[in-house]
Coordinates of C-alpha atoms and ligand atoms in Angstrom, one line a residue:
M1 CA 0.0 0.0 0.0
K2 CA 1.3 3.4 -0.9
I3 CA 0.7 6.6 1.1
I4 CA 1.9 10.1 0.5
H5 CA 2.9 12.3 3.5
T6 CA 3.1 16.0 3.0
A7 CA 2.6 19.2 5.1
D8 CA 3.0 22.9 5.3
W9 CA 1.8 24.1 1.9
H10 CA 0.7 27.4 3.4
L11 CA -1.7 28.1 0.5
D12 CA -2.7 31.8 0.0
S13 CA 0.3 33.2 1.9
K14 CA 1.7 36.6 1.3
L15 CA 4.9 35.5 -0.4
N16 CA 6.7 38.7 0.6
A17 CA 9.9 37.7 -1.1
L18 CA 8.3 38.2 -4.5
P19 CA 6.9 41.2 -6.3
A20 CA 3.0 41.3 -6.3
D21 CA 2.5 39.8 -9.8
K22 CA 4.8 36.9 -9.2
A23 CA 3.4 36.3 -5.7
K24 CA -0.1 35.9 -7.3
E25 CA 1.2 33.6 -9.9
R26 CA 3.2 31.5 -7.3
N27 CA 0.1 31.1 -5.1
V28 CA -1.7 29.6 -8.1
E29 CA 1.2 27.3 -8.8
L30 CA 1.2 26.2 -5.1
L31 CA -2.5 25.5 -5.3
Q32 CA -2.1 23.6 -8.6
N33 CA 0.3 21.3 -6.6
F34 CA -2.8 19.8 -5.0
K35 CA -3.9 18.6 -8.4
R36 CA -0.4 17.5 -9.4
V37 CA 0.0 15.5 -6.2
S38 CA -3.4 14.0 -6.7
D39 CA -2.6 13.0 -10.3
Y40 CA 0.7 11.5 -9.1
A41 CA -1.2 9.5 -6.5
A42 CA -3.7 8.3 -9.1
E43 CA -1.0 7.3 -11.6
N44 CA 1.1 5.6 -9.0
G45 CA -1.6 3.7 -7.1
V46 CA -1.3 5.7 -4.0
R47 CA -4.2 5.0 -1.6
A48 CA -4.0 8.0 0.7
I49 CA -2.6 11.5 1.0
L50 CA -1.8 12.7 4.4
I51 CA -1.4 16.5 5.0
S52 CA 0.1 17.1 8.5
G53 CA -1.1 20.7 9.0
D54 CA -0.7 24.2 7.7
M55 CA -2.1 23.3 4.3
F56 CA -3.4 26.9 4.4
D57 CA -1.6 29.9 5.6
N58 CA -4.6 31.3 7.4
K59 CA -7.9 30.1 8.6
M60 CA -9.5 32.0 5.7
C61 CA -8.4 31.2 2.2
L62 CA -9.6 32.4 -1.2
K63 CA -12.8 31.0 -2.5
R64 CA -10.9 29.9 -5.6
T65 CA -8.6 27.9 -3.3
S66 CA -11.4 26.1 -1.5
S67 CA -13.2 25.3 -4.7
V68 CA -10.1 23.8 -6.4
I69 CA -9.4 21.7 -3.3
V70 CA -12.9 20.3 -3.0
S71 CA -13.3 19.6 -6.7
T72 CA -9.9 17.9 -6.8
I73 CA -10.9 15.7 -3.9
N74 CA -14.2 14.9 -5.6
E75 CA -12.4 14.1 -8.9
H76 CA -10.3 11.4 -7.1
P77 CA -12.8 9.1 -5.3
D78 CA -10.2 6.4 -5.1
I79 CA -7.8 8.5 -3.0
N80 CA -8.4 9.2 0.6
Y81 CA -7.3 12.6 1.8
Y82 CA -6.4 13.0 5.5
I83 CA -6.1 16.7 6.3
L84 CA -4.9 17.8 9.8
K85 CA -5.0 21.4 10.8
G86 CA -1.9 23.2 12.1
N87 CA -1.1 26.3 14.0
H88 CA -1.7 28.5 10.9
D89 CA -5.0 27.0 9.7
K90 CA -7.0 26.3 12.8
D91 CA -10.7 26.4 11.8
N92 CA -10.2 26.1 8.1
F93 CA -13.2 25.6 5.8
L94 CA -12.9 21.8 5.5
D95 CA -14.7 21.1 8.8
T96 CA -17.7 23.2 7.9
L97 CA -18.2 22.1 4.3
E98 CA -21.9 21.7 3.5
E99 CA -21.2 18.6 1.3
K100 CA -18.0 17.0 2.7
P101 CA -16.6 14.6 0.2
E102 CA -16.7 11.0 1.4
N103 CA -13.0 10.6 0.8
L104 CA -12.0 13.6 2.9
F105 CA -11.1 12.9 6.5
T106 CA -10.4 15.6 9.0
F107 CA -9.4 15.7 12.7
G108 CA -10.3 17.6 15.8
N109 CA -9.2 18.1 19.4
K110 CA -9.6 14.4 20.4
P111 CA -7.6 11.7 18.7
V112 CA -9.4 10.0 15.8
T113 CA -8.4 6.8 14.2
Y114 CA -9.3 6.0 10.6
E115 CA -8.7 2.5 9.2
E116 CA -7.0 2.5 5.9
G117 CA -6.9 -1.2 5.1
R118 CA -4.3 -2.7 7.5
V119 CA -3.1 0.7 8.5
C120 CA -4.5 2.8 11.3
I121 CA -4.2 6.6 10.7
T122 CA -4.6 8.5 13.9
G123 CA -4.5 12.3 14.3
V124 CA -5.2 15.0 16.8
E125 CA -5.0 18.7 16.7
L126 CA -3.4 19.8 19.9
D127 CA -4.1 23.0 21.8
D128 CA -3.5 24.3 25.3
E129 CA -6.6 22.6 26.6
N130 CA -6.1 19.1 25.3
V131 CA -2.3 18.7 25.2
D132 CA -1.8 17.4 28.8
L133 CA -4.7 14.9 28.5
F134 CA -3.4 13.7 25.1
Y135 CA 0.1 12.8 26.3
N136 CA -1.3 11.2 29.4
T137 CA -3.9 9.0 27.8
F138 CA -2.8 8.4 24.2
N139 CA -3.1 4.7 23.3
L140 CA -2.8 2.7 20.2
D141 CA -3.4 -1.0 19.3
A142 CA 0.2 -2.1 19.0
A143 CA -0.8 -5.1 16.9
R144 CA -1.7 -2.7 14.0
V145 CA 0.4 -0.6 11.6
N146 CA 0.1 2.8 13.2
I147 CA 0.6 6.1 11.5
V148 CA 0.1 9.1 13.7
M149 CA -0.4 12.7 12.4
L150 CA 0.6 15.6 14.6
H151 CA 1.6 19.2 13.9
G152 CA 4.3 21.0 15.9
Q153 CA 8.0 21.5 16.7
E154 CA 9.7 18.3 17.9
A155 CA 11.6 18.5 21.1
D156 CA 13.2 16.0 23.4
S157 CA 11.0 16.5 26.3
Y158 CA 7.6 17.8 27.4
T159 CA 7.1 21.6 27.8
K160 CA 4.0 22.2 29.8
D161 CA 1.2 24.1 28.1
K162 CA 3.1 24.3 24.9
A163 CA 0.7 22.7 22.4
E164 CA 3.1 23.5 19.5
V165 CA 5.9 21.5 21.0
I166 CA 5.9 17.7 20.4
P167 CA 7.9 16.0 23.1
L168 CA 9.2 12.9 21.3
R169 CA 10.1 11.2 24.6
E170 CA 6.4 11.1 25.5
L171 CA 5.6 9.2 22.3
K172 CA 8.1 6.4 22.8
G173 CA 6.7 2.9 23.3
R174 CA 3.2 3.8 22.3
G175 CA 3.1 1.6 19.2
I176 CA 3.8 4.2 16.6
D177 CA 5.3 3.0 13.4
Y178 CA 5.5 6.3 11.6
L179 CA 4.9 9.7 13.1
A180 CA 3.8 11.9 10.2
L181 CA 4.7 15.4 11.4
G182 CA 4.3 18.9 10.0
H183 CA 5.5 22.3 11.0
I184 CA 9.2 22.3 10.1
H185 CA 9.6 23.4 6.5
A186 CA 12.7 21.4 5.7
Y187 CA 12.9 17.6 5.5
K188 CA 13.8 16.0 8.8
E189 CA 13.7 12.5 10.2
G190 CA 14.8 10.6 13.2
E191 CA 14.3 7.5 15.3
L192 CA 11.3 7.6 17.7
D193 CA 11.9 4.3 19.5
S194 CA 12.9 0.8 18.6
R195 CA 9.7 0.4 16.6
G196 CA 9.0 3.7 14.9
I197 CA 10.4 6.8 13.3
Y198 CA 9.3 10.4 13.0
C199 CA 9.5 12.4 9.8
Y200 CA 8.8 16.0 8.6
P201 CA 8.5 16.0 4.8
G202 CA 9.2 19.8 4.8
C203 CA 7.0 22.1 2.7
L204 CA 6.1 20.9 -0.7
E205 CA 7.7 23.9 -2.5
G206 CA 10.0 26.6 -1.3
R207 CA 8.1 29.9 -1.0
G208 CA 10.9 32.3 -0.1
F209 CA 14.7 32.4 0.2
D210 CA 14.5 30.8 3.7
E211 CA 13.1 27.7 2.0
C212 CA 15.9 26.8 -0.4
G213 CA 16.9 23.3 -1.6
I214 CA 14.9 20.3 -2.7
H215 CA 11.3 20.1 -1.7
G216 CA 8.7 17.4 -2.2
F217 CA 6.8 14.8 -0.3
V218 CA 7.5 11.4 1.3
R219 CA 6.0 8.3 -0.2
L220 CA 5.4 5.4 2.2
D221 CA 5.3 1.9 0.8
I222 CA 3.9 -0.7 3.2
D223 CA 4.5 -4.3 2.2
E224 CA 2.6 -7.4 3.1
N225 CA 4.8 -7.9 6.2
N226 CA 3.8 -4.5 7.3
K227 CA 7.2 -3.1 6.8
I228 CA 7.2 0.6 5.9
S229 CA 9.8 1.9 3.5
R230 CA 10.1 5.6 2.6
T231 CA 11.1 7.4 -0.5
F232 CA 11.5 11.2 -0.8
V233 CA 9.9 12.4 -4.0
P234 CA 11.2 15.8 -5.2
F235 CA 8.1 17.5 -6.5
A236 CA 8.4 21.3 -6.4
K237 CA 7.8 23.1 -9.7
R238 CA 10.5 25.6 -9.0
K239 CA 13.5 25.5 -6.7
V240 CA 14.8 28.4 -4.6
Y241 CA 18.5 29.2 -4.3
E242 CA 20.6 31.4 -2.2
I243 CA 24.1 31.4 -3.6
E244 CA 27.1 33.2 -2.2
V245 CA 29.6 34.6 -4.6
D246 CA 33.0 35.6 -3.3
V247 CA 34.0 38.7 -5.2
S248 CA 37.1 39.5 -3.1
H249 CA 39.6 41.8 -4.8
L250 CA 37.6 42.1 -8.1
D251 CA 37.6 45.8 -9.0
N252 CA 34.7 46.2 -11.4
S253 CA 31.1 45.1 -12.0
E254 CA 31.8 43.2 -15.2
D255 CA 34.4 41.0 -13.4
M256 CA 31.9 40.5 -10.6
L257 CA 29.2 39.6 -13.0
D258 CA 31.5 37.0 -14.6
S259 CA 32.2 35.6 -11.2
V260 CA 28.4 35.5 -10.4
R261 CA 27.7 33.7 -13.7
K262 CA 30.4 31.1 -13.1
S263 CA 29.2 30.5 -9.5
L264 CA 25.6 30.0 -10.6
A265 CA 26.5 27.7 -13.5
S266 CA 28.7 25.5 -11.4
Y267 CA 26.4 25.3 -8.4
S268 CA 26.1 21.8 -6.9
E269 CA 25.1 20.5 -3.5
M270 CA 24.4 17.0 -2.3
V271 CA 21.6 16.3 0.2
T272 CA 20.3 13.1 1.8
M273 CA 16.7 12.5 2.4
A274 CA 15.0 9.2 3.5
G275 CA 18.2 7.4 2.9
S276 CA 18.8 8.6 -0.7
N277 CA 21.2 11.2 -2.1
Y278 CA 20.0 14.0 -4.2
E279 CA 22.0 16.6 -6.1
I280 CA 20.9 20.1 -6.2
T281 CA 22.2 21.3 -9.6
A282 CA 22.6 24.7 -11.1
P283 CA 19.5 26.9 -11.1
T284 CA 17.5 27.0 -14.4
G285 CA 15.1 29.4 -16.0
S286 CA 12.3 28.2 -13.8
D287 CA 14.0 28.8 -10.5
L288 CA 14.2 31.6 -8.0
V289 CA 17.7 32.9 -7.2
K290 CA 19.2 35.2 -4.6
V291 CA 22.8 36.1 -5.2
V292 CA 24.8 37.2 -2.1
L293 CA 28.0 38.9 -2.8
T294 CA 30.7 38.3 -0.2
G295 CA 34.4 38.9 0.4
E296 CA 36.6 42.0 0.7
V297 CA 36.2 44.6 -2.0
D298 CA 38.7 47.4 -2.4
I299 CA 37.5 50.8 -1.5
N300 CA 38.2 52.1 -5.0
A301 CA 36.4 49.2 -6.7
E302 CA 33.5 50.0 -9.0
K303 CA 30.6 47.8 -8.0
D304 CA 27.1 48.4 -9.4
L305 CA 24.5 45.9 -8.1
T306 CA 21.8 47.0 -10.6
Y307 CA 24.2 46.2 -13.4
I308 CA 24.9 42.8 -12.1
L309 CA 21.3 42.0 -11.3
T310 CA 19.9 43.3 -14.6
S311 CA 22.4 41.2 -16.5
I312 CA 21.3 37.9 -14.9
K313 CA 17.6 38.4 -14.0
D314 CA 16.1 37.3 -17.3
D315 CA 17.9 34.0 -16.9
Y316 CA 15.6 33.0 -14.0
Y317 CA 12.0 33.1 -12.9
F318 CA 13.0 35.6 -10.3
A319 CA 16.4 36.9 -9.1
K320 CA 17.6 39.3 -6.5
I321 CA 21.0 40.4 -5.3
E322 CA 22.3 41.3 -1.8
D323 CA 25.6 42.9 -1.0
K324 CA 27.4 41.4 2.0
T325 CA 30.9 42.4 0.9
I326 CA 33.3 44.1 3.4
L327 CA 35.1 47.2 2.3
H328 CA 38.8 46.7 2.1
V329 CA 40.8 49.8 3.1
E330 CA 44.5 49.6 3.0
P331 CA 45.5 52.2 5.7
R332 CA 49.0 52.3 4.0
D333 CA 47.3 53.9 0.9
Y334 CA 46.2 56.8 3.0
S335 CA 49.1 57.3 5.4
L336 CA 50.6 59.8 3.0
D337 CA 47.4 61.1 1.5
E338 CA 47.3 64.7 2.6
S339 CA 43.9 65.3 1.1
L340 CA 40.7 65.5 3.1
R341 CA 40.0 62.0 2.0
G342 CA 43.2 60.6 3.6
E343 CA 42.6 62.6 6.8
F344 CA 39.0 61.2 7.0
V345 CA 40.0 57.6 6.5
R346 CA 42.8 57.9 9.1
T347 CA 40.4 59.4 11.6
V348 CA 37.8 56.7 11.2
L349 CA 40.3 53.9 11.3
K350 CA 41.9 54.9 14.6
D351 CA 38.5 55.4 16.3
D352 CA 38.4 52.6 18.9
T353 CA 34.7 53.1 19.7
L354 CA 33.7 51.8 16.2
S355 CA 33.5 48.1 15.1
D356 CA 35.1 47.0 11.9
E357 CA 31.7 46.9 10.2
E358 CA 30.9 50.4 11.4
K359 CA 34.3 51.7 10.2
A360 CA 33.7 50.1 6.8
A361 CA 30.2 51.6 6.4
I362 CA 31.4 55.1 7.5
I363 CA 34.4 55.1 5.2
Q364 CA 32.3 53.8 2.3
C365 CA 29.8 56.6 2.8
G366 CA 32.3 59.3 3.4
I367 CA 34.5 58.4 0.4
K368 CA 31.4 58.3 -1.8
A369 CA 30.4 61.8 -0.5
L370 CA 33.9 63.2 -1.0
T371 CA 34.4 61.8 -4.5
E372 CA 30.9 62.0 -5.9
G373 CA 29.5 64.9 -3.9
K374 CA 26.6 62.7 -2.8
V375 CA 25.8 59.7 -0.6
Ligands
MN401 MN1 3.0 25.1 11.6

């Protein structure tokens, strides 16, 4: 039996990292993922889709969003959808649907167990009221294959009245085979006890530059001996990259652009998820890229961020650039400079009340003012 585990789609979120038109478009793409995942499930004989919370960014979502969700569920009567609410989407529309699809299963503040063939799927939405009771009384039939859905931040031990913290220690020895978690936006897994494991699939698709890397869902395959194997399935339509480019000692925008282009083209990173290795290759035209310039750049260097960004931005779905370079000032160069410029640099450099970053910022500003007549 095949089951998909996903979480944290955050549909209809603000997507502040993007300009308004792209944010609108991305929200549609994120919603279309519901159809794409459902089609994948249908094509691959997946019996159930588990969404472990924060499917929506808010308790209210657009009418368009709710209608696409409901019609997609109705179009796939052979797939069962198990949708748990998270801290972002408490009281979402699914519980109050006038005509709830028969293949949609939701959860509440008491643990509910649904039988999916040989597998028991149990979920509960924890809050400050029910959290103590849940950990004190939670029980499963250890003779069954048990998947448990919860939403929250895993922690070693119990923090009182913190419904958003999941104390893994409290869930040991309770007969859980697979703890299907949501809340953390990057893939994470670990051992729960001698029997079970816990897993965060991460968000299905990166939405901002804090969600870089490979995103997708976890596919569980449960064999006739009730052994669960996991596969991470990369599924995001677009990838998000933050790539640092060291432009130390380059003295003009064209050379920096060249260095940026080379860094982007040769980008490669290996990651391991659910026991398999994945390579994150160079960004392509469908991806979102943030270039971060680093290194020490000489005070006299010519560096124009607009020039660099404008030269690469059409190569990607969206690109931005951030300057984290440190200004390199050679005090020697100014020791004999009798101009106002030399006097200014010497004064700043010997001021012990300033940090190195402050000195660099003041010198950069001052030199610009002295040479160009403006800041
Ligand atoms: Mn959450």
